[in-house]
PDB file of C-alpha atoms in Angstrom:
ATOM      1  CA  UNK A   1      70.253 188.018-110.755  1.00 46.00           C
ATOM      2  CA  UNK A   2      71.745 190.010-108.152  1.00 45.00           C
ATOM      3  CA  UNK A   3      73.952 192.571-108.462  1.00 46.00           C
ATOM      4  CA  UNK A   4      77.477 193.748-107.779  1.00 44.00           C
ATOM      5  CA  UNK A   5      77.760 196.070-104.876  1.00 43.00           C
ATOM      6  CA  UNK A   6      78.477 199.846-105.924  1.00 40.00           C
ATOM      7  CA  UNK A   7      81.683 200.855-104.787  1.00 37.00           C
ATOM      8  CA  UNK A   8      81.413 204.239-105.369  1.00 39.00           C
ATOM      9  CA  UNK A   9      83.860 206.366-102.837  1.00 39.00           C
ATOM     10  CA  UNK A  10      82.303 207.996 -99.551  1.00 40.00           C
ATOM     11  CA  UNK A  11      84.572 211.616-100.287  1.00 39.00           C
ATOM     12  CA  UNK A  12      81.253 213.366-100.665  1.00 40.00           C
ATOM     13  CA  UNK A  13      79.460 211.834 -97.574  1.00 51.00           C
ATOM     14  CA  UNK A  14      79.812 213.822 -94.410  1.00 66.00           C
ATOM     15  CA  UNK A  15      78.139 210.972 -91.936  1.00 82.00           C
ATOM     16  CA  UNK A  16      77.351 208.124 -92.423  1.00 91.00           C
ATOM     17  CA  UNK A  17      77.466 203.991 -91.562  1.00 96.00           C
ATOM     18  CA  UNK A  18      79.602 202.600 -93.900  1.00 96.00           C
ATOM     19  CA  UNK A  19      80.304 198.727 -95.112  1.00 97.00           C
ATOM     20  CA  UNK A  20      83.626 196.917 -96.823  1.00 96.00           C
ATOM     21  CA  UNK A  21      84.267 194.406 -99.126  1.00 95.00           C
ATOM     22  CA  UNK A  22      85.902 192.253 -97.086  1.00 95.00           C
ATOM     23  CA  UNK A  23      88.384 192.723 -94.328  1.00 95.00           C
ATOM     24  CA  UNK A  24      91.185 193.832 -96.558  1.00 95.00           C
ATOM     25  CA  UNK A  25      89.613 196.643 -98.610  1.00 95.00           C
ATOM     26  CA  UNK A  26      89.996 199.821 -96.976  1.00 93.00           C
ATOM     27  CA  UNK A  27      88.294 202.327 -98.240  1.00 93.00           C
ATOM     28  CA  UNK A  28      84.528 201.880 -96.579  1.00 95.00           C
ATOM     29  CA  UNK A  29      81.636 202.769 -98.737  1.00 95.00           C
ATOM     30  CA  UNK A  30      78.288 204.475 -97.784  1.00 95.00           C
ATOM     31  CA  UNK A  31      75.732 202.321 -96.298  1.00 96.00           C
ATOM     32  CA  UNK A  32      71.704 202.815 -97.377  1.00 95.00           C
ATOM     33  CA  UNK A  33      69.337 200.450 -96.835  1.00 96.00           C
ATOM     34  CA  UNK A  34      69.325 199.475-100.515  1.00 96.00           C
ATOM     35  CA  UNK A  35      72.840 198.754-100.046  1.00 97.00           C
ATOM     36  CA  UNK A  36      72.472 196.333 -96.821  1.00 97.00           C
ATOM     37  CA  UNK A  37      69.175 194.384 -98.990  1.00 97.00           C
ATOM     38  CA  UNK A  38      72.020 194.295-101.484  1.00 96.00           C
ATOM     39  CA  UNK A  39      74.980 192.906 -98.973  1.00 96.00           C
ATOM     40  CA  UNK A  40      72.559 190.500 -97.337  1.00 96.00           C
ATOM     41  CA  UNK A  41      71.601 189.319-100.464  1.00 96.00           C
ATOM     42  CA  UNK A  42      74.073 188.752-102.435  1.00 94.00           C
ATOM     43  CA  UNK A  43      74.492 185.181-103.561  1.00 94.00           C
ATOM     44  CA  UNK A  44      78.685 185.366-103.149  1.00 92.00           C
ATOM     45  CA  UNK A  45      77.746 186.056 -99.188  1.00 94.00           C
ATOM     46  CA  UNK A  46      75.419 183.270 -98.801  1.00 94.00           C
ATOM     47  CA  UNK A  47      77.960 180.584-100.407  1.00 94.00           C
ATOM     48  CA  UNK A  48      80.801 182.392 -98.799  1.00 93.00           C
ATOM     49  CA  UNK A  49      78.980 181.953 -95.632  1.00 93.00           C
ATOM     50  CA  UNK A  50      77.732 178.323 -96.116  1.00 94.00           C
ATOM     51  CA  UNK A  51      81.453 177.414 -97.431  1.00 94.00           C
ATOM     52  CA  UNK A  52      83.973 178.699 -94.478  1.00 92.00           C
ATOM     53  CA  UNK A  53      81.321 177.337 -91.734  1.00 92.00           C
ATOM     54  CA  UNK A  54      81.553 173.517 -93.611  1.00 92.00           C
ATOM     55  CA  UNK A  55      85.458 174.169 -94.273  1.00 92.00           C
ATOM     56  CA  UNK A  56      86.900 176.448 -91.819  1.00 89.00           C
ATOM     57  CA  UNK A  57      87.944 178.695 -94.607  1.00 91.00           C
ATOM     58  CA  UNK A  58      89.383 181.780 -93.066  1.00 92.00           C
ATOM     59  CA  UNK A  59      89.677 183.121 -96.424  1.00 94.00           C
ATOM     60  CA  UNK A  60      85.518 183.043 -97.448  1.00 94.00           C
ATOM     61  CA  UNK A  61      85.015 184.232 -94.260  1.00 94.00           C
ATOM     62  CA  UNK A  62      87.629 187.761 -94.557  1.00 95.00           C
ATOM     63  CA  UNK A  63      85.931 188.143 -97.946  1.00 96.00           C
ATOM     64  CA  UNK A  64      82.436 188.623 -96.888  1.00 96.00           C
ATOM     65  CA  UNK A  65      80.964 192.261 -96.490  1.00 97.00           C
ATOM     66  CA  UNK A  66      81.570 194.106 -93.472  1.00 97.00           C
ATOM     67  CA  UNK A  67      79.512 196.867 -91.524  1.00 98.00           C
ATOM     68  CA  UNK A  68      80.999 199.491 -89.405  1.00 97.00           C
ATOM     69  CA  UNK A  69      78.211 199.913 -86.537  1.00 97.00           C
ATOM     70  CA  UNK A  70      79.766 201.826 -84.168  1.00 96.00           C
ATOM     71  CA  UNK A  71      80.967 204.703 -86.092  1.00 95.00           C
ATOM     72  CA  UNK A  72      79.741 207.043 -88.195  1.00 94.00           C
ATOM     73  CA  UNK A  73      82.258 207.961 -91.164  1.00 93.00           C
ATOM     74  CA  UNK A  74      83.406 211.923 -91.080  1.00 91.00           C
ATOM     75  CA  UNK A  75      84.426 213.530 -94.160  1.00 88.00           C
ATOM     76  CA  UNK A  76      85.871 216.283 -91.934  1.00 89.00           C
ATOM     77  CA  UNK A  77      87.789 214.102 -89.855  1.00 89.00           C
ATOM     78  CA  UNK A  78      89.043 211.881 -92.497  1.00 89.00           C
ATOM     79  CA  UNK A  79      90.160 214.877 -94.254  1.00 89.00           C
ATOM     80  CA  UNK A  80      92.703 215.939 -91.758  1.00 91.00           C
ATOM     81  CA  UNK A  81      93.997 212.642 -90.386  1.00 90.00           C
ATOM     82  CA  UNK A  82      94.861 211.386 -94.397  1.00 89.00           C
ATOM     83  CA  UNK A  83      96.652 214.954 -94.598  1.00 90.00           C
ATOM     84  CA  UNK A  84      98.416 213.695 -91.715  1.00 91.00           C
ATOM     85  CA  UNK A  85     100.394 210.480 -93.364  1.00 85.00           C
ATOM     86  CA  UNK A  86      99.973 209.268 -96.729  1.00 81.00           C
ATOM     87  CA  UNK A  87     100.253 205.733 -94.792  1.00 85.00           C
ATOM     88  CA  UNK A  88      96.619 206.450 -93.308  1.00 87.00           C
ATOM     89  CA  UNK A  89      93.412 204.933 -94.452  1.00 88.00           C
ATOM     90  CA  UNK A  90      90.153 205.849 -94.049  1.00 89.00           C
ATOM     91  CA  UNK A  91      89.161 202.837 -92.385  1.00 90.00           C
ATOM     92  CA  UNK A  92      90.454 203.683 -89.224  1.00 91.00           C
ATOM     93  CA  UNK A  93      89.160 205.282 -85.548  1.00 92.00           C
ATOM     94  CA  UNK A  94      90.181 208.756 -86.169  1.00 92.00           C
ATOM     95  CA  UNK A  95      88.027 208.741 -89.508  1.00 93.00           C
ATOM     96  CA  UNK A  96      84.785 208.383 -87.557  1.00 94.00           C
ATOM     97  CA  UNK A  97      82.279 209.883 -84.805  1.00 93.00           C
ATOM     98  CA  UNK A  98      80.518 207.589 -82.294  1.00 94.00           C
ATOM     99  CA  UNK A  99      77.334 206.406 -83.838  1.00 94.00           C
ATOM    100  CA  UNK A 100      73.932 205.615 -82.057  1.00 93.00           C
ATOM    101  CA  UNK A 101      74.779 202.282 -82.279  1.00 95.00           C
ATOM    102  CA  UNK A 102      77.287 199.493 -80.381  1.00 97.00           C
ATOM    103  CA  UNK A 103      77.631 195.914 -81.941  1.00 98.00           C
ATOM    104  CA  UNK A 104      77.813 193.165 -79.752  1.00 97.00           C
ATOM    105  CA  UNK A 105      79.156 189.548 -80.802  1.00 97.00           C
ATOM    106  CA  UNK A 106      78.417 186.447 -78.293  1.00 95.00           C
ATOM    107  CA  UNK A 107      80.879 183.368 -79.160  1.00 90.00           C
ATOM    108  CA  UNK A 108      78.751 181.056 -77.736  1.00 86.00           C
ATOM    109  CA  UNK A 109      78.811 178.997 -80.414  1.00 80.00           C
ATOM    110  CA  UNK A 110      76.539 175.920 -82.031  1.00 79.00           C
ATOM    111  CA  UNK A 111      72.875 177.516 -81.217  1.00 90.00           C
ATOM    112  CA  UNK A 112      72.534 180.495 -82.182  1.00 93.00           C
ATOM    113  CA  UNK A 113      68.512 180.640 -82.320  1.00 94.00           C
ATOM    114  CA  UNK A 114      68.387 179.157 -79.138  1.00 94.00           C
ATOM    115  CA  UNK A 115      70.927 182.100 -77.585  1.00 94.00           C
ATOM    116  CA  UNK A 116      68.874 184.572 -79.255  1.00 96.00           C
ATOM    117  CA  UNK A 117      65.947 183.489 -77.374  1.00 96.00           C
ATOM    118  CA  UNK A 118      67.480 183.456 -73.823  1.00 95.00           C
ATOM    119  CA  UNK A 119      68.754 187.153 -75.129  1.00 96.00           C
ATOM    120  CA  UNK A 120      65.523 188.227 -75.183  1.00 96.00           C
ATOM    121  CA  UNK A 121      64.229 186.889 -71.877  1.00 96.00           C
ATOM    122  CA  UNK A 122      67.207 188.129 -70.004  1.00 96.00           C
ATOM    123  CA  UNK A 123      66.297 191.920 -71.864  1.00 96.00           C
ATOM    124  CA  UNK A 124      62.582 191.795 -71.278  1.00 95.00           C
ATOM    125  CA  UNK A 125      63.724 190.644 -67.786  1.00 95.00           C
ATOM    126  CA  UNK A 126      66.119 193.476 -67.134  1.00 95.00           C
ATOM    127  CA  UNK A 127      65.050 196.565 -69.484  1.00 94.00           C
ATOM    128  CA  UNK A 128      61.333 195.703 -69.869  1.00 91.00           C
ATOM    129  CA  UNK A 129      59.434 196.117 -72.303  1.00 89.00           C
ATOM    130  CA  UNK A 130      59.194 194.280 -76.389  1.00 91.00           C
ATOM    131  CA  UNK A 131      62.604 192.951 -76.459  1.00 90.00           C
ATOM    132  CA  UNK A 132      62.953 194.272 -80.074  1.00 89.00           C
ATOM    133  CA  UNK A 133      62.402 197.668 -78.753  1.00 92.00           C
ATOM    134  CA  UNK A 134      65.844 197.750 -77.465  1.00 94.00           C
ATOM    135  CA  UNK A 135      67.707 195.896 -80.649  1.00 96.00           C
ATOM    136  CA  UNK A 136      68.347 196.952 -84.138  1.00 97.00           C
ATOM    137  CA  UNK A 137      69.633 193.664 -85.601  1.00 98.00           C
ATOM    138  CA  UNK A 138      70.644 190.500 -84.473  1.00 98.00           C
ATOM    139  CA  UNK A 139      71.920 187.856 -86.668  1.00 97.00           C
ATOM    140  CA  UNK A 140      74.006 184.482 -86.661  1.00 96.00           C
ATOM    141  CA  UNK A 141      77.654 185.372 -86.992  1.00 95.00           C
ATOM    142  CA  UNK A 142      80.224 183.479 -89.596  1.00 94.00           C
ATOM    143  CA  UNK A 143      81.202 181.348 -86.788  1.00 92.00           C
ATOM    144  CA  UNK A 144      77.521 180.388 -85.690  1.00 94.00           C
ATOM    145  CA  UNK A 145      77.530 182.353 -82.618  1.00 94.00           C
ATOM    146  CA  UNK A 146      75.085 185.488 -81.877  1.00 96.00           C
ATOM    147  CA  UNK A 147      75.950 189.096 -82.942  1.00 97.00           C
ATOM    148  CA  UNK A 148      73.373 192.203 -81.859  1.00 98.00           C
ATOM    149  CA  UNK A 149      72.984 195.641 -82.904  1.00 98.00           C
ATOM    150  CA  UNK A 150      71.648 197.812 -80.103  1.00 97.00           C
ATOM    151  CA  UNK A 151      71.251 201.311 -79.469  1.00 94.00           C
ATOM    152  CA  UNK A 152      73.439 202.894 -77.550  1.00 93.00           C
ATOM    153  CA  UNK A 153      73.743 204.432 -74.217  1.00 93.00           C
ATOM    154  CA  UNK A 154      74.303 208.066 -73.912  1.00 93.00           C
ATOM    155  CA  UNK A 155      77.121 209.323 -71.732  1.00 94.00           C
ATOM    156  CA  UNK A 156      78.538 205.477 -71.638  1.00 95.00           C
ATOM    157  CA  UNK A 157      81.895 204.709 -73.759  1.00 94.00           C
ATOM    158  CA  UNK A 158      82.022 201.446 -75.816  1.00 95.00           C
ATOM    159  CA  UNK A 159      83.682 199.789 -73.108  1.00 95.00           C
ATOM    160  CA  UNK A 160      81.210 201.000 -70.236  1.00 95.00           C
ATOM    161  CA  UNK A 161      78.290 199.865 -72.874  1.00 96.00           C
ATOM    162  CA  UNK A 162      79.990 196.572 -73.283  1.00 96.00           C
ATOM    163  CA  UNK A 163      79.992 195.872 -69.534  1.00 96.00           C
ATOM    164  CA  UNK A 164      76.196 196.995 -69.247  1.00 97.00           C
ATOM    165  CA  UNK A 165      75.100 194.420 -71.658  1.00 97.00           C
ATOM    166  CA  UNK A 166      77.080 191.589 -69.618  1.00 96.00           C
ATOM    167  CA  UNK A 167      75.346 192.587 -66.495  1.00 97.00           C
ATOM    168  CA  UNK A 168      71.628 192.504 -68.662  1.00 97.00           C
ATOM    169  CA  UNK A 169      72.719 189.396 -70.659  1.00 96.00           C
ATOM    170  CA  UNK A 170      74.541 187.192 -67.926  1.00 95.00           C
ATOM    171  CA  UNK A 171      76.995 186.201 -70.272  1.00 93.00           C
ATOM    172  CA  UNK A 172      80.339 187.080 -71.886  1.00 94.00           C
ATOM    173  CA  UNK A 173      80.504 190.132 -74.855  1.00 96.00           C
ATOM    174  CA  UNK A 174      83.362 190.135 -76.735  1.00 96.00           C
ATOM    175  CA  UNK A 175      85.381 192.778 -75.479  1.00 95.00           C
ATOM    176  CA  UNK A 176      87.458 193.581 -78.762  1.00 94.00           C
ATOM    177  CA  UNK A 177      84.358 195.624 -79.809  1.00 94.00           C
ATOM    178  CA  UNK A 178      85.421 198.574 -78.999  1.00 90.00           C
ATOM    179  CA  UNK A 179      86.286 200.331 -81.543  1.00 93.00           C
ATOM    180  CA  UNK A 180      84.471 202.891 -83.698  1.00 94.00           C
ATOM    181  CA  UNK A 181      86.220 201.200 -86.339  1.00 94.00           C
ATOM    182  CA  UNK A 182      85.328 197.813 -85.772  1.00 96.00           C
ATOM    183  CA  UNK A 183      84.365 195.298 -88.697  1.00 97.00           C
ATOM    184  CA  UNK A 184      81.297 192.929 -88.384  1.00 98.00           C
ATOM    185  CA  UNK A 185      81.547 190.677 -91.025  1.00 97.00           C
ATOM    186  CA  UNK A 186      77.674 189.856 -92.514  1.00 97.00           C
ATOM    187  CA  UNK A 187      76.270 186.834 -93.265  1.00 96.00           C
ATOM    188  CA  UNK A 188      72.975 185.698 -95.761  1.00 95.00           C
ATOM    189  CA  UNK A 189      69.982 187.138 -95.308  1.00 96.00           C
ATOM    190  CA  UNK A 190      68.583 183.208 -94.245  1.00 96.00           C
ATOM    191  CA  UNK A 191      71.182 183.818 -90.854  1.00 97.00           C
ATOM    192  CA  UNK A 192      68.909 187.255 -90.113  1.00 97.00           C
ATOM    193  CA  UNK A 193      66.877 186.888 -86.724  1.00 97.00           C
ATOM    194  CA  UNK A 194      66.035 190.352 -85.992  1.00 97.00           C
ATOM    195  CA  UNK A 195      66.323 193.421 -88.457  1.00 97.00           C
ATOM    196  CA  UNK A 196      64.964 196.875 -88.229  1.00 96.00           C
ATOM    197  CA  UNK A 197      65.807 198.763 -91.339  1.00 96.00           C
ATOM    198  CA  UNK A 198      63.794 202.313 -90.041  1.00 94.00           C
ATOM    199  CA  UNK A 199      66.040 201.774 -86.880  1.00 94.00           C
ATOM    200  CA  UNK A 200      69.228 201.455 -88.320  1.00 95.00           C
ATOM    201  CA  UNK A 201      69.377 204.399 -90.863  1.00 93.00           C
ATOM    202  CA  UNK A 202      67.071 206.643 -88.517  1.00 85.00           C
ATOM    203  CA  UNK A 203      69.480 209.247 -86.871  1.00 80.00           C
ATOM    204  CA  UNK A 204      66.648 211.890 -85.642  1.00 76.00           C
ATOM    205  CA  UNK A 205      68.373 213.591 -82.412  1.00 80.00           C
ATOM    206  CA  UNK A 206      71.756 211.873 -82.706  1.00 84.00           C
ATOM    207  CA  UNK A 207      74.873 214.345 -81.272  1.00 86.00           C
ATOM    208  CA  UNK A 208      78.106 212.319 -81.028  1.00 85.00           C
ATOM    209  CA  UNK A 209      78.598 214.999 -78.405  1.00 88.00           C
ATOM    210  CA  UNK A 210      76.505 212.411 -76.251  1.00 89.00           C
ATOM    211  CA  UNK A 211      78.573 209.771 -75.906  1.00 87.00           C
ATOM    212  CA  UNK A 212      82.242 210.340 -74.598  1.00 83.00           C
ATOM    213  CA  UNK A 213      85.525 209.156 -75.722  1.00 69.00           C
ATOM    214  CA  UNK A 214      87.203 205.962 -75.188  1.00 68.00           C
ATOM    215  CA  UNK A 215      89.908 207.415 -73.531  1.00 55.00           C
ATOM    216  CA  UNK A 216      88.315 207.966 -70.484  1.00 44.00           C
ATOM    217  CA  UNK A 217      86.617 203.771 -70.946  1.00 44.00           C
ATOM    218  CA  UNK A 218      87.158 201.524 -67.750  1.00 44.00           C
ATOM    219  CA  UNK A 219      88.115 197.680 -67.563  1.00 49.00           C
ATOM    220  CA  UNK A 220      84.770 195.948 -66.108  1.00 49.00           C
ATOM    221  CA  UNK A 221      84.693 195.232 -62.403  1.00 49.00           C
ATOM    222  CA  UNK A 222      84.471 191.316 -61.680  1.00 44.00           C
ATOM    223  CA  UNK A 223      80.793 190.347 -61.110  1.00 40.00           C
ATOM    224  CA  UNK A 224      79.856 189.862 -57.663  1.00 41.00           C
ATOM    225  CA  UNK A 225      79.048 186.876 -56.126  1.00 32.00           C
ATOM    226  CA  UNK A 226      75.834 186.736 -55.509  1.00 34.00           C
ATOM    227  CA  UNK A 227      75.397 187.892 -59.184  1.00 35.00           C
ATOM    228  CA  UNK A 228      77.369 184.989 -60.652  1.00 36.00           C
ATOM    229  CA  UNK A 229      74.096 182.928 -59.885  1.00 35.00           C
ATOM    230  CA  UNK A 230      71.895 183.627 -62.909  1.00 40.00           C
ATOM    231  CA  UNK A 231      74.937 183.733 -65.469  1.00 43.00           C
ATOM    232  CA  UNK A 232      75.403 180.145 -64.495  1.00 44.00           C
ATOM    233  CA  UNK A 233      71.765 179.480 -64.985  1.00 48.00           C
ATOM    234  CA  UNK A 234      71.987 180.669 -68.269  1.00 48.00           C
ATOM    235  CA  UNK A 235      75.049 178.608 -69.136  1.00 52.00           C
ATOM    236  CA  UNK A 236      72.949 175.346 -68.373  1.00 56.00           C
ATOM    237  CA  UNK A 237      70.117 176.628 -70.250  1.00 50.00           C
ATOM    238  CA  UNK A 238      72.260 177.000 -73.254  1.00 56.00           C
ATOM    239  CA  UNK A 239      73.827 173.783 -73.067  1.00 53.00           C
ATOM    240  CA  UNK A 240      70.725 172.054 -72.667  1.00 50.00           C
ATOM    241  CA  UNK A 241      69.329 174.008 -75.877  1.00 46.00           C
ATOM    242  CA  UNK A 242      72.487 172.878 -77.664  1.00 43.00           C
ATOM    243  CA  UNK A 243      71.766 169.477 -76.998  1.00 47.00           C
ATOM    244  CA  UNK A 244      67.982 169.461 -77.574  1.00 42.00           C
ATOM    245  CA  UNK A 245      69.428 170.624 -80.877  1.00 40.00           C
ATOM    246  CA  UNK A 246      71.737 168.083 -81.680  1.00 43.00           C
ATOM    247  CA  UNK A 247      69.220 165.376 -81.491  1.00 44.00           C
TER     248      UNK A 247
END
């Protein structure tokens, strides 16, 4: 029988990742690895899941568990901007350093396996290398498109990190990820591609100092030309994937 998260407070944490219950609870809880076994798990996520992709429930899908990837939570800095307004939460930006992380979601939806292979051409292509050297997680979102946990960049913002992984990927990155705050809603553990537990919760060297603020982010310049090429390449690949699927 599985159990009920813990949803013990995080007032004694000073950094950490952190996870919700769902897009409307606002006060994020301390993420462990026993904790994301848990979340992944858990049968409610799996028929959640299951239930808003056969329905188009928008109300399953806002009460699944959420990750915050990009940010790790700051008792410090929570401290002073709830002292600030009582209307504050700790669930947003100002509550959180940059963490050595950067969640990516691909809405190219229908075939996700198939997307998560030409992900991993296009990074052994471009970064060299085991392709799972360079991710942390990658799963099938609610929606049955692709979402990726890499590693971050030092000295990039979120926005400048978002652009690099459009150039390596040849294809669209949602750009509303962005925020150290962001939510990435989970799904079952059967939706799981790629997970590295000793990756995710391993923060040996991390400074936030290393990575700047979004503040001084930049809009992405329009791809060139003679770079627009390969992107559509991969467009055709993926529909043809989608169909091989579909039969």
């Amino acid at each position: 029988m599985t159990k009920t998260p813990n949803t013990t407070g995080i007032t004694a944490m000073n950094h950490c990742l952190t996870y919700v219950v769902g897009v409307y609870d606002n006060q994020p809880k301390p993420l462990t690895p026993e904790m994301m076994d848990l979340l992944l798990g858990m049968h409610k996520t799996k028929v959640n899941t299951e239930q808003d992709r056969a329905t188009g429930n928008e109300q399953l899908k806002k009460a699944l568990p959420a990750v915050l990837f990009n940010g790790l939570y700051s008792k410090d800095h929570a401290e002073a901007w709830l002292k600030q307004d009582k209307t504050h939460t700790r669930r947003q930006d100002q509550c959180y350093l940059p963490s050595p992380f950067y969640g990516i979601d691909i809405d190219l939806k229908g075939c996700p396996e198939q997307l998560y292979t030409l992900v991993k051409e296009r990074i052994q292509e471009h970064l060299g290398g085991q392709p799972e050297e360079h991710l942390v997680m990658a799963y099938k979102s609610p929606s049955l498109g692709l979402r990726l946990v890499v590693r971050r960049t030092p000295n990039l913002t979120l926005e400048q990190e978002r652009c690099r992984w459009e150039k390596i990927l040849g294809m669209p990155c949602d750009p509303a990820c962005k925020n150290l705050s962001r939510l990435y809603l989970l799904t079952s553990r059967d939706d799981v591609l790629h997970y590295d537990p000793k990756a995710l919760f391993s923060f040996d060297g991390y400074d936030s100092c290393n990575f700047p603020s979004e503040e001084n982010s930049h809009k992405c310049e329009k791809p060139q030309t003679e770079t627009s090429a390969p992107e559509q390449t991969d467009e055709k690949r993926l529909q043809g994937a989608y169909k091989h699927t579909a039969q």
